[in-house]
Coordinates of C-alpha atoms in Angstrom, one line a residue:
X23 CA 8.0 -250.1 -70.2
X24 CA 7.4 -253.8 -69.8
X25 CA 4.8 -255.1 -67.4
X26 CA 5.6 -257.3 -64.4
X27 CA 4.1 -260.6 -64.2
X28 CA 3.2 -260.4 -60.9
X29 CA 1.3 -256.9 -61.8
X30 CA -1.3 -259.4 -63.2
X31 CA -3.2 -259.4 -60.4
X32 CA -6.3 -261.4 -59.9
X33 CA -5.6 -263.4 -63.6
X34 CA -2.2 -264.4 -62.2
X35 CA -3.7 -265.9 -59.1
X36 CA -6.9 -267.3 -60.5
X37 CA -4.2 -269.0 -62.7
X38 CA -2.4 -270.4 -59.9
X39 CA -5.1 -271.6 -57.8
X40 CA -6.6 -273.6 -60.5
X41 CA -3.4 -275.4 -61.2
X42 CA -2.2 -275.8 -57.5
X43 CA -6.0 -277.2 -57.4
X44 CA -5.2 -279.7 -60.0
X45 CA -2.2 -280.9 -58.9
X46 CA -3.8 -281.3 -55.3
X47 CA -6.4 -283.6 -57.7
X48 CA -4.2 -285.5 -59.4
X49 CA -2.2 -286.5 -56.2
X50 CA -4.8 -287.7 -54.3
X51 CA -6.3 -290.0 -57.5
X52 CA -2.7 -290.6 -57.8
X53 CA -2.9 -292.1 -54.2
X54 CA -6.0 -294.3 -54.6
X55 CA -6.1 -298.4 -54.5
X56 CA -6.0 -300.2 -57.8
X57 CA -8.4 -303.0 -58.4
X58 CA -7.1 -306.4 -58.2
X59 CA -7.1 -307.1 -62.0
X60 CA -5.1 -303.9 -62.5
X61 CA -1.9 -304.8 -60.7
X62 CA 0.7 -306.7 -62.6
X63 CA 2.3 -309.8 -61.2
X64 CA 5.4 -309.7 -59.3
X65 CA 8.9 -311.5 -60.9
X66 CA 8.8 -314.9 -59.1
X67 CA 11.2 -317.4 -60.9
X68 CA 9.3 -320.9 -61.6
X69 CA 12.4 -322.2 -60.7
X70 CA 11.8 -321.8 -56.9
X71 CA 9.4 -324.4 -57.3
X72 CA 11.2 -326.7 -59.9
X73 CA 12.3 -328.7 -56.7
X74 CA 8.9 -329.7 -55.4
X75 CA 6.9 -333.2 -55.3
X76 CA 3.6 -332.5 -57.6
X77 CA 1.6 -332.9 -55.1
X78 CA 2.9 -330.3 -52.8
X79 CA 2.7 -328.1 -55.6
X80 CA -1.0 -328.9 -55.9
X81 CA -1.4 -328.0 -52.0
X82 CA 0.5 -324.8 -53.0
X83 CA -1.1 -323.4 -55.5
X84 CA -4.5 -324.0 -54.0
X85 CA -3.2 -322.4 -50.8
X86 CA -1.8 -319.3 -52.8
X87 CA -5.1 -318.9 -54.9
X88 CA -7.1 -318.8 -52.0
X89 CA -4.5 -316.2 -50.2
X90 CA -5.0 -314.0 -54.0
X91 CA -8.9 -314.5 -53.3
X92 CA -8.6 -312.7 -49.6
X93 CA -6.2 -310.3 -50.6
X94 CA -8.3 -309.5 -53.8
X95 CA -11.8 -308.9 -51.6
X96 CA -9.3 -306.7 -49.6
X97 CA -8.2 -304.3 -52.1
X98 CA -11.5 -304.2 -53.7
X99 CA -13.0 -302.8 -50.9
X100 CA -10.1 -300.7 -50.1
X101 CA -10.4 -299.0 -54.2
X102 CA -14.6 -298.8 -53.1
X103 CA -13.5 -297.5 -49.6
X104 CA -10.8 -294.7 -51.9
X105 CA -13.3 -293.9 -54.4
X106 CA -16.0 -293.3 -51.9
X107 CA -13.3 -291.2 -49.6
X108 CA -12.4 -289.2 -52.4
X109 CA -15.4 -287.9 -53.7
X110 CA -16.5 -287.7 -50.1
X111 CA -13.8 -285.5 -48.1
X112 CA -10.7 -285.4 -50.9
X113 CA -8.8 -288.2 -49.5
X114 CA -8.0 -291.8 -50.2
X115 CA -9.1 -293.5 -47.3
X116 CA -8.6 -296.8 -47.1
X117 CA -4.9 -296.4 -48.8
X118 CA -4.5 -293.8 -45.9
X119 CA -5.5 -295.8 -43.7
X120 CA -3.3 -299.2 -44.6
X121 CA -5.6 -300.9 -46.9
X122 CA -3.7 -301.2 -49.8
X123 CA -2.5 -304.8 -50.7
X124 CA -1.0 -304.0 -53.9
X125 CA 2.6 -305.3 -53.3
X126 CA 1.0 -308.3 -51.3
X127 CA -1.8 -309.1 -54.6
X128 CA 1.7 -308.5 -56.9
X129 CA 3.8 -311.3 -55.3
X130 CA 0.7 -313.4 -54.5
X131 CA -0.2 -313.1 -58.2
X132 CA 4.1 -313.8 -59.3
X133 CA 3.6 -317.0 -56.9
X134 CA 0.7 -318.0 -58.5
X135 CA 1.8 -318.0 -62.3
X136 CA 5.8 -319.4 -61.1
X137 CA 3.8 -322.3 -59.5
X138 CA 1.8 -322.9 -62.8
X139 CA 4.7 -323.0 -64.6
X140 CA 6.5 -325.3 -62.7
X141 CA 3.2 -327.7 -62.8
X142 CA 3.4 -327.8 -66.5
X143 CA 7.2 -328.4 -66.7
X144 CA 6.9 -331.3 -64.6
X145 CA 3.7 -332.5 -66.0
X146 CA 1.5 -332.4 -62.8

């Protein structure tokens, strides 16, 4: 007569737990900040800028850079603050807690290269 799989007993749940375990793992890593220099720039077309005196672009750009600057000091420390919560208690603290800036540093970082872009079309 075939054997139930449930007959395994303590295999069966050993089995379980270490796999319920990992996925637990790998949810929580899952959930942690990224480092600045990870996240990949947002889509911003150049030609939202296209329109603007050289100049102001200048202004801009140096404006935006220094608003990627904050926002990258930011998510560093929230990717410390996650690394440290995770090995810590098991959770991602800082992204928990608000920290992220990821989509923020993504369209900062789109603003910065459509800005660039438009500077060396128009010959700034």
């Amino acid at each position: 007569m075939p054997s139930c799989p449930f007959a395994l007993g303590p295999i069966w749940g050993l089995t379980m737990k270490k796999i319920a375990c990992g996925l637990a793992v790998l949810a929580v890593v899952a959930g942690c900040a990224k480092r600045p220099d990870s996240i990949a720039p947002a889509a911003i077309p150049m030609e939202a800028y296209a329109q603007m005196e050289c100049n102001m672009l200048n202004a801009d750009l140096a404006k935006e850079r220094e608003t990627l600057t904050v926002l990258s000091r930011a998510q560093n420390d929230a990717a410390t603050g996650d690394a440290f919560g995770v090995f810590v208690i098991g959770v991602p603290i800082s992204s928990v807690a608000g920290g992220d800036k990821e989509g923020l540093i993504a369209v900062s970082k789109g603003k910065v290269q459509a800005m660039e872009s438009a500077k060396l079309r128009k010959g700034c």
